[in-house]
PDB file of C-alpha atoms in Angstrom:
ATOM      1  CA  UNK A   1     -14.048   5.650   4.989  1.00 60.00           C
ATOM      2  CA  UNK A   2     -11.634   5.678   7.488  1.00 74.00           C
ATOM      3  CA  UNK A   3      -7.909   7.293   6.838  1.00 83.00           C
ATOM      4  CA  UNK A   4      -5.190   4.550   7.293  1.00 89.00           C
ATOM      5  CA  UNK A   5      -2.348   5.927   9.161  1.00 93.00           C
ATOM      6  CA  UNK A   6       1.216   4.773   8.404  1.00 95.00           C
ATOM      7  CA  UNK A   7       3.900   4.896  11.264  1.00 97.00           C
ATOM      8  CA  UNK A   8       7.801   4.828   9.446  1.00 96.00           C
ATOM      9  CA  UNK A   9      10.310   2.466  11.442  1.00 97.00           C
ATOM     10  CA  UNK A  10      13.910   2.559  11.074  1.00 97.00           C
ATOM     11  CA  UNK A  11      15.186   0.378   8.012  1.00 96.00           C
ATOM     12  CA  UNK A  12      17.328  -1.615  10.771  1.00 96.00           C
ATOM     13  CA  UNK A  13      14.257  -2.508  13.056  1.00 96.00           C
ATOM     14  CA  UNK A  14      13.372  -6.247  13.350  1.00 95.00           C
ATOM     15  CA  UNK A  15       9.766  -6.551  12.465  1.00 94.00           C
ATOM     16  CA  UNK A  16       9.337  -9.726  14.601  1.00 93.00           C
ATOM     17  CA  UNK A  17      10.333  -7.659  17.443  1.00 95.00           C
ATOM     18  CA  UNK A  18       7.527  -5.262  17.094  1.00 96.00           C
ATOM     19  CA  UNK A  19       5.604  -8.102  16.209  1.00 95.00           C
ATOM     20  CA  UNK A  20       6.151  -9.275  19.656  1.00 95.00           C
ATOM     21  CA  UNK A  21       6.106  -5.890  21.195  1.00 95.00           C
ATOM     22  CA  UNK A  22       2.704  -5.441  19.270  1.00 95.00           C
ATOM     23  CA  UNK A  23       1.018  -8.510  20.415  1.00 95.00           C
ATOM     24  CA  UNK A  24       2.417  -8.022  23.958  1.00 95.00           C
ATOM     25  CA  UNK A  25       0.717  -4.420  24.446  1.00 95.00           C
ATOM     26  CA  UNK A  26      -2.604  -5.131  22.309  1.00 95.00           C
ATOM     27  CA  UNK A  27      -5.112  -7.806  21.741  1.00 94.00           C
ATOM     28  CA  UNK A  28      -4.040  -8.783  18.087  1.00 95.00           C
ATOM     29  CA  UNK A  29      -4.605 -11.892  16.358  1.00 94.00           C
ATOM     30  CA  UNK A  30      -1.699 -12.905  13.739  1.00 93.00           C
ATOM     31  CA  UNK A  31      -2.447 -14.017  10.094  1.00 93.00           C
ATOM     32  CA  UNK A  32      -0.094 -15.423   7.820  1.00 93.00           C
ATOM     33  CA  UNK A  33       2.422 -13.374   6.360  1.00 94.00           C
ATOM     34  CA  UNK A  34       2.353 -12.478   3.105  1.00 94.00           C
ATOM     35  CA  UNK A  35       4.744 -10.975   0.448  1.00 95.00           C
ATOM     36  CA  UNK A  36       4.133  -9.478  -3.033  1.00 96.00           C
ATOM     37  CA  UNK A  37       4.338  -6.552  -5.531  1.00 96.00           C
ATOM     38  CA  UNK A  38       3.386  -3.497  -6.559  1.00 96.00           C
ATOM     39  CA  UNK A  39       3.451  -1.997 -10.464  1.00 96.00           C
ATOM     40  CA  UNK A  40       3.208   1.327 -10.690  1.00 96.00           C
ATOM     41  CA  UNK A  41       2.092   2.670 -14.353  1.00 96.00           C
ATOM     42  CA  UNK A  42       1.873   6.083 -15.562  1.00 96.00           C
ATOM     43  CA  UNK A  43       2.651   7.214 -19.582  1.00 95.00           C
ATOM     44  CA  UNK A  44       5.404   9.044 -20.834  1.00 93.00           C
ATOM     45  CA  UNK A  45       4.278  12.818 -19.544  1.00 93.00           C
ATOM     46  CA  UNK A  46       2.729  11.888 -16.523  1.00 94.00           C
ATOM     47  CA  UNK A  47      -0.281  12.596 -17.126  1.00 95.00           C
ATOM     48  CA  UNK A  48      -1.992  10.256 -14.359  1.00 94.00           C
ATOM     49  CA  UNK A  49       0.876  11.853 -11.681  1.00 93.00           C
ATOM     50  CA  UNK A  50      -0.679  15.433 -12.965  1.00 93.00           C
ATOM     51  CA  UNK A  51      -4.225  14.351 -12.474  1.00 92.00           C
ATOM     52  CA  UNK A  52      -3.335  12.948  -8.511  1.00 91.00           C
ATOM     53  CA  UNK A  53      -4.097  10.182 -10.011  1.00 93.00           C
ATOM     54  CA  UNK A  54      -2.144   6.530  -9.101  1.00 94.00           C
ATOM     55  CA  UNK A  55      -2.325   3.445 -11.118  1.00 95.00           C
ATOM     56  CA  UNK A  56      -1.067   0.276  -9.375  1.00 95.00           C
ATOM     57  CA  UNK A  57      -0.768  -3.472 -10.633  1.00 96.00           C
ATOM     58  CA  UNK A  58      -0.537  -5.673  -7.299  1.00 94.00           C
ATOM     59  CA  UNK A  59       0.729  -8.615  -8.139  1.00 93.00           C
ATOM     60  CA  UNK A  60       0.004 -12.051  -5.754  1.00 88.00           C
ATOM     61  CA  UNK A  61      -0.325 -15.478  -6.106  1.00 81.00           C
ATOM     62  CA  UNK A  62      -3.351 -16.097  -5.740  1.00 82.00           C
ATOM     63  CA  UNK A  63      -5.339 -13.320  -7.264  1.00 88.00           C
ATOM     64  CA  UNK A  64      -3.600  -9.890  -8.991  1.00 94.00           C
ATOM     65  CA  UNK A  65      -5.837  -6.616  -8.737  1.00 95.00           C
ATOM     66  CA  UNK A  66      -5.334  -3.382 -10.721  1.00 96.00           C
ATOM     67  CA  UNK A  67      -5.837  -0.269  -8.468  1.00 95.00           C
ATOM     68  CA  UNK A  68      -6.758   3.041  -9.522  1.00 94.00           C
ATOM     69  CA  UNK A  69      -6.882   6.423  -7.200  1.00 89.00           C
ATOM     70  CA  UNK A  70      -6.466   9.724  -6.480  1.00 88.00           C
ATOM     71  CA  UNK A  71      -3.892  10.965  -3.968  1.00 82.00           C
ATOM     72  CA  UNK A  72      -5.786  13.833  -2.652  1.00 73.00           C
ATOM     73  CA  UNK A  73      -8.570  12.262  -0.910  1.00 63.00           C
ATOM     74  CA  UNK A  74      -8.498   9.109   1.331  1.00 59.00           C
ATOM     75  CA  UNK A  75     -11.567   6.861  -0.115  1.00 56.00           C
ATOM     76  CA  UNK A  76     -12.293   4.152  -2.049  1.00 57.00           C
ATOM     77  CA  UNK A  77     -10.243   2.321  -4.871  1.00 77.00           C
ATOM     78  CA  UNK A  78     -11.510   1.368  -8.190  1.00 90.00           C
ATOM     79  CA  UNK A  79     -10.530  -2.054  -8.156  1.00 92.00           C
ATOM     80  CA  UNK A  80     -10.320  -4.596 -11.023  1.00 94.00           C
ATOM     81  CA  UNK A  81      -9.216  -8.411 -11.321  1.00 94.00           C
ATOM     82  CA  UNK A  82      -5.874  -8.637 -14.310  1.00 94.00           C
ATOM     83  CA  UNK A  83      -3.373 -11.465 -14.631  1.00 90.00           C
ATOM     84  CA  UNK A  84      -1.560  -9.841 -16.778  1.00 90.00           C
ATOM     85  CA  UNK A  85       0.424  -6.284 -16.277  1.00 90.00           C
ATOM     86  CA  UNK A  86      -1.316  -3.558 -18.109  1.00 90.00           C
ATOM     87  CA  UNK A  87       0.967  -2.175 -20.559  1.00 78.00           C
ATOM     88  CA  UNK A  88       0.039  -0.859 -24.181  1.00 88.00           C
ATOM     89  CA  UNK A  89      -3.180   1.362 -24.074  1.00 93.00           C
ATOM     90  CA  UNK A  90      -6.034   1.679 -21.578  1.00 93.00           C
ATOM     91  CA  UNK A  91      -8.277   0.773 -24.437  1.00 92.00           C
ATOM     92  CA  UNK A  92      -6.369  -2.871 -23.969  1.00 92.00           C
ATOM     93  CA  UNK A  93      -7.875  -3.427 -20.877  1.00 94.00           C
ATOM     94  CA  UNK A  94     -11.155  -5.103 -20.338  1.00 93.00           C
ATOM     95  CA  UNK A  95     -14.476  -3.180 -19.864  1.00 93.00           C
ATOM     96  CA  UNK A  96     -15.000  -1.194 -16.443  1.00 93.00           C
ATOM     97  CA  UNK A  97     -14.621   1.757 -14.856  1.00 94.00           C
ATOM     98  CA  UNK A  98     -11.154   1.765 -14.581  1.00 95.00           C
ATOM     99  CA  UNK A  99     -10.798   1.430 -18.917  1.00 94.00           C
ATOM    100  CA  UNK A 100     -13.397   4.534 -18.993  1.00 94.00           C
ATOM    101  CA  UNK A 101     -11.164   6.501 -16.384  1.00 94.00           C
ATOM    102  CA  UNK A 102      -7.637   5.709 -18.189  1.00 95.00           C
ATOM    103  CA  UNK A 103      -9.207   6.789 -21.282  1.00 94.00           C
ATOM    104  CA  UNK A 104     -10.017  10.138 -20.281  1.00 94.00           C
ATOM    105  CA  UNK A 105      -6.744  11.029 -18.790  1.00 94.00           C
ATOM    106  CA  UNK A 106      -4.251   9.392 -21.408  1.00 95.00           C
ATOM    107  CA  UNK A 107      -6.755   9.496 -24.551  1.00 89.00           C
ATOM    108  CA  UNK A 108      -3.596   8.117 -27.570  1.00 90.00           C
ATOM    109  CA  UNK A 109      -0.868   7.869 -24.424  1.00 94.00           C
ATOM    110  CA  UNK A 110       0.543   4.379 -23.725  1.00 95.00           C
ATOM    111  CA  UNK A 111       0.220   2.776 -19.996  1.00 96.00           C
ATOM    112  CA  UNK A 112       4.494   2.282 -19.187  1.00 94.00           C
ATOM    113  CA  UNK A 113       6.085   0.611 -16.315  1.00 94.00           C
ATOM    114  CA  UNK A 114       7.678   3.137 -13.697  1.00 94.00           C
ATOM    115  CA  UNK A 115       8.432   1.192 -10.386  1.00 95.00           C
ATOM    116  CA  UNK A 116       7.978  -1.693  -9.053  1.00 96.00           C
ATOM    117  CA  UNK A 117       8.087  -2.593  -5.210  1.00 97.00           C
ATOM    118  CA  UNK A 118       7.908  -5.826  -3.067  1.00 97.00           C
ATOM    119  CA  UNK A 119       6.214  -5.724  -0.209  1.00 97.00           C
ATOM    120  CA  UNK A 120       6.670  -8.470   2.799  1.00 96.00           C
ATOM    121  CA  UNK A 121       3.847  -7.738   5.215  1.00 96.00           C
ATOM    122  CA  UNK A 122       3.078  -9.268   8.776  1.00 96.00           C
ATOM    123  CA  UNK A 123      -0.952  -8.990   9.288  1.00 96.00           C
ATOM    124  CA  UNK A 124      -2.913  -8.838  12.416  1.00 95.00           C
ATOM    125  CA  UNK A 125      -6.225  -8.298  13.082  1.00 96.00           C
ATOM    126  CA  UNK A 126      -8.348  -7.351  16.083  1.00 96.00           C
ATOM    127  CA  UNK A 127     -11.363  -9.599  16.161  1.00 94.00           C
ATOM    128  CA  UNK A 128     -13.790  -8.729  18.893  1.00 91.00           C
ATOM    129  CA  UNK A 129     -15.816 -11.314  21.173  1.00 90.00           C
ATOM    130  CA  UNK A 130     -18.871 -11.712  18.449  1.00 91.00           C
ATOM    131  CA  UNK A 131     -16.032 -12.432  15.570  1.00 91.00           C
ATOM    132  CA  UNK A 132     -16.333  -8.934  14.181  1.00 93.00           C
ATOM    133  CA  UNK A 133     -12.956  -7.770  13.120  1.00 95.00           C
ATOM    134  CA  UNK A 134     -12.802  -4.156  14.721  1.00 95.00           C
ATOM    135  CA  UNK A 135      -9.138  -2.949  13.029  1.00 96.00           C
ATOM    136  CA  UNK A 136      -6.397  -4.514  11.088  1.00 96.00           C
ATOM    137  CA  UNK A 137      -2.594  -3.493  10.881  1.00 97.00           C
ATOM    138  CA  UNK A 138       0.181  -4.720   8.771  1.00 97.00           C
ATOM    139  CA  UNK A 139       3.838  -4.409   9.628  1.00 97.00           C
ATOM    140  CA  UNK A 140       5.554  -3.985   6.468  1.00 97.00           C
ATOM    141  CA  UNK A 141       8.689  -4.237   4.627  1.00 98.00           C
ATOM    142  CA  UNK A 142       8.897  -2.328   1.531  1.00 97.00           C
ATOM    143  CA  UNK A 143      11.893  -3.345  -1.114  1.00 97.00           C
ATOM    144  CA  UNK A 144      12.407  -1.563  -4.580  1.00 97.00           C
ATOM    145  CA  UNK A 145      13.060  -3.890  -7.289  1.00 96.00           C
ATOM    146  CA  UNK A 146      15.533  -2.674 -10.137  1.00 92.00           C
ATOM    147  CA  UNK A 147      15.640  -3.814 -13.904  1.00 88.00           C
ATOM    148  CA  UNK A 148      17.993  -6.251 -13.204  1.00 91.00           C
ATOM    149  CA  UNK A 149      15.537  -7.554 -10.037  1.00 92.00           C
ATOM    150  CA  UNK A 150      17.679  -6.375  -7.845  1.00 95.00           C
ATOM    151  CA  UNK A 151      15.764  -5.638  -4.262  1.00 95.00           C
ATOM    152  CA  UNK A 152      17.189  -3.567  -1.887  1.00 95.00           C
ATOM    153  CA  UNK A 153      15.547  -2.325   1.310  1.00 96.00           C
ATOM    154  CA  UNK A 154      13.279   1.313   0.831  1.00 95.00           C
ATOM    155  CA  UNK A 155      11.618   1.268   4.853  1.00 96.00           C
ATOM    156  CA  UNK A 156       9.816  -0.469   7.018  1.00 97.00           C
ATOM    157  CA  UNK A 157       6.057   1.417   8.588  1.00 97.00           C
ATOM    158  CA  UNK A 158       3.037   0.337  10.756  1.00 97.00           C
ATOM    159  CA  UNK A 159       0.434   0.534   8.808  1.00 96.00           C
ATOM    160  CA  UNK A 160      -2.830   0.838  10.832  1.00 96.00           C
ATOM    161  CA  UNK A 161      -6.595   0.453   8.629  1.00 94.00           C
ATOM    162  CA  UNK A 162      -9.119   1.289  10.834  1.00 93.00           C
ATOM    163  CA  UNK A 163     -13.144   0.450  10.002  1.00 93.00           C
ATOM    164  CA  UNK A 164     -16.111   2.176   9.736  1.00 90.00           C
ATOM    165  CA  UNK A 165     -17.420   2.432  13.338  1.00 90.00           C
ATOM    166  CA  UNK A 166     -14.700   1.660  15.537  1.00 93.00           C
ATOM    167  CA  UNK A 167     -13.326   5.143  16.351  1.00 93.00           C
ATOM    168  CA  UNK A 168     -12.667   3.433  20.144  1.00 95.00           C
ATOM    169  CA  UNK A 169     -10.312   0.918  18.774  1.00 95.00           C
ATOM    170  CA  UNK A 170      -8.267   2.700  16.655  1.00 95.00           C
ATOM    171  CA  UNK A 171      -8.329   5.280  19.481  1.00 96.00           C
ATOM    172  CA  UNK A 172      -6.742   2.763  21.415  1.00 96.00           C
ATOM    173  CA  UNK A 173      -4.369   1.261  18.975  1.00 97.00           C
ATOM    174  CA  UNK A 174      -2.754   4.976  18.011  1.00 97.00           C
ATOM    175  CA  UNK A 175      -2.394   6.077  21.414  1.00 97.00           C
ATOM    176  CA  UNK A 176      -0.065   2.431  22.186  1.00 97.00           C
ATOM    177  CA  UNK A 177       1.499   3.236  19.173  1.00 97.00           C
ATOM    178  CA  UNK A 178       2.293   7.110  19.794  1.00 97.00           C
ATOM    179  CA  UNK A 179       2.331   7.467  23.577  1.00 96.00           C
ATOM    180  CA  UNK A 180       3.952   3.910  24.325  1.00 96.00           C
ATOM    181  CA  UNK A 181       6.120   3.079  21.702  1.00 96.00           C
ATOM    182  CA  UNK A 182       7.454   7.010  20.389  1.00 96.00           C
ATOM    183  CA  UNK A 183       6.106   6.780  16.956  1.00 97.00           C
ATOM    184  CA  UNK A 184       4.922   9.577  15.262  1.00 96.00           C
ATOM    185  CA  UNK A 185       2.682   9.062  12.098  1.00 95.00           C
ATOM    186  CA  UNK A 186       3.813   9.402   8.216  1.00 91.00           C
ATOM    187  CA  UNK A 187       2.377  10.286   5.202  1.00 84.00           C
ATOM    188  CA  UNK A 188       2.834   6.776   3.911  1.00 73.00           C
ATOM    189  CA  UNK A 189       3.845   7.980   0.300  1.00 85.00           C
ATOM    190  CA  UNK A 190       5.486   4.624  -1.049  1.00 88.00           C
ATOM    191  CA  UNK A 191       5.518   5.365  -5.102  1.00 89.00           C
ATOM    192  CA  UNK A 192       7.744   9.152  -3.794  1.00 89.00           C
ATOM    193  CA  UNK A 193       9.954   6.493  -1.775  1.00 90.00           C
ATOM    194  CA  UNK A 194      10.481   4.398  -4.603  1.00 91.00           C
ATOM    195  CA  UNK A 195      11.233   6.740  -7.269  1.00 91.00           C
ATOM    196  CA  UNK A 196      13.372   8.727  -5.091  1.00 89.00           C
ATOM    197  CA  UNK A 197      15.670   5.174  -4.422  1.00 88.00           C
ATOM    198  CA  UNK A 198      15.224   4.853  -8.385  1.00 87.00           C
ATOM    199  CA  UNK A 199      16.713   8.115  -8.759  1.00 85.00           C
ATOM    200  CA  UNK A 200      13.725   9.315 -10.578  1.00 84.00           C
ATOM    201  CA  UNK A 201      11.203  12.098 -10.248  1.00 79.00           C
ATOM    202  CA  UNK A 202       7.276  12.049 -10.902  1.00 79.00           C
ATOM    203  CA  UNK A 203       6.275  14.760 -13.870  1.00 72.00           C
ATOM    204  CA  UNK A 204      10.289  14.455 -15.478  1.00 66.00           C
ATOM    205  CA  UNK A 205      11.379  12.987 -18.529  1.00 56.00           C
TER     206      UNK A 205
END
């Protein structure tokens, strides 16, 4: 599976202006923004955070996923449908992969709430002339949301998910972004981000 790559923009860059910048250099096709947020979980001795292991509720309207992954590989998620946010035990959770997983790692250890973000993101996707969708990149703002639901700004990144197959493209796309427009690529570590603004630190008590 392709790596995503994450370009960091200054906090006070205007998003529709590299929205326009974006769709003036590249054949994108907008789709309608979207904004929601992100849970992340770990228990009280970080035991996921030991394992490289990150457990994220992503809350949206429409449908709310619980993600589990590691941190030192790029690949796929283990993904689950939950309307609810998963605290209390892993054995609390329904059937799947994802239970089986948690159980291993945390075995008696409660799921808690560390950080939550809020995420506005502006889509685009390049569709080529058979309807295939070749690439898609999000320009996103990311906000950390305090116990009092407070938000307050953590950065703003190009976020570029290439597919299986089109090297070419995302050739293409990197090279605007890098050579034309200055930016240099990130390691696109949002739960670090947010704890640091929470004044927290992954592994502490």
């Amino acid at each position: 599976m392709p790596k995503s790559l994450h370009y960091p923009l200054a906090n006070r860059d205007s998003l529709p202006r590299w929205r326009k910048q974006l769709l003036q250099r590249l054949p994108f096709e907008p789709v309608s923004a979207e904004t929601y947020q992100v849970h992340y979980y770990d228990s009280f001795d970080w035991r996921l955070f030991r394992a490289n292991k990150v457990l994220q509720w992503k809350q949206r309207n429409d449908e709310s996923l619980l993600c589990l992954h590691s941190t030192d590989i790029e690949g796929p998620r283990t993904v689950m449908p939950l309307d609810r946010q998963p605290s209390g035990f892993a054995s609390a959770l329904p059937p799947g992969q994802i239970r089986e997983e948690l159980d291993g790692l945390l075995g008696l250890r409660a799921l808690l709430p560390v950080v939550t973000t809020e995420i506005r993101s502006l889509p685009f996707h390049w569709i080529d002339k058979e309807g295939k969708t070749r690439l898609r990149v999000f320009l996103d703002h990311h906000k950390l949301i305090d116990a009092d639901g407070n938000r307050r700004t953590l950065s703003k990144e190009i976020r570029v998910v290439p597919l299986q197959g089109y090297a070419k493209t995302a050739k293409r796309v990197t090279s605007v972004l890098e050579e034309e427009l200055g930016l240099s690529p990130a390691d696109g570590d949002l739960l670090s981000q947010a704890l640091a603004g929470a004044n927290a630190t992954a592994g502490g008590y």
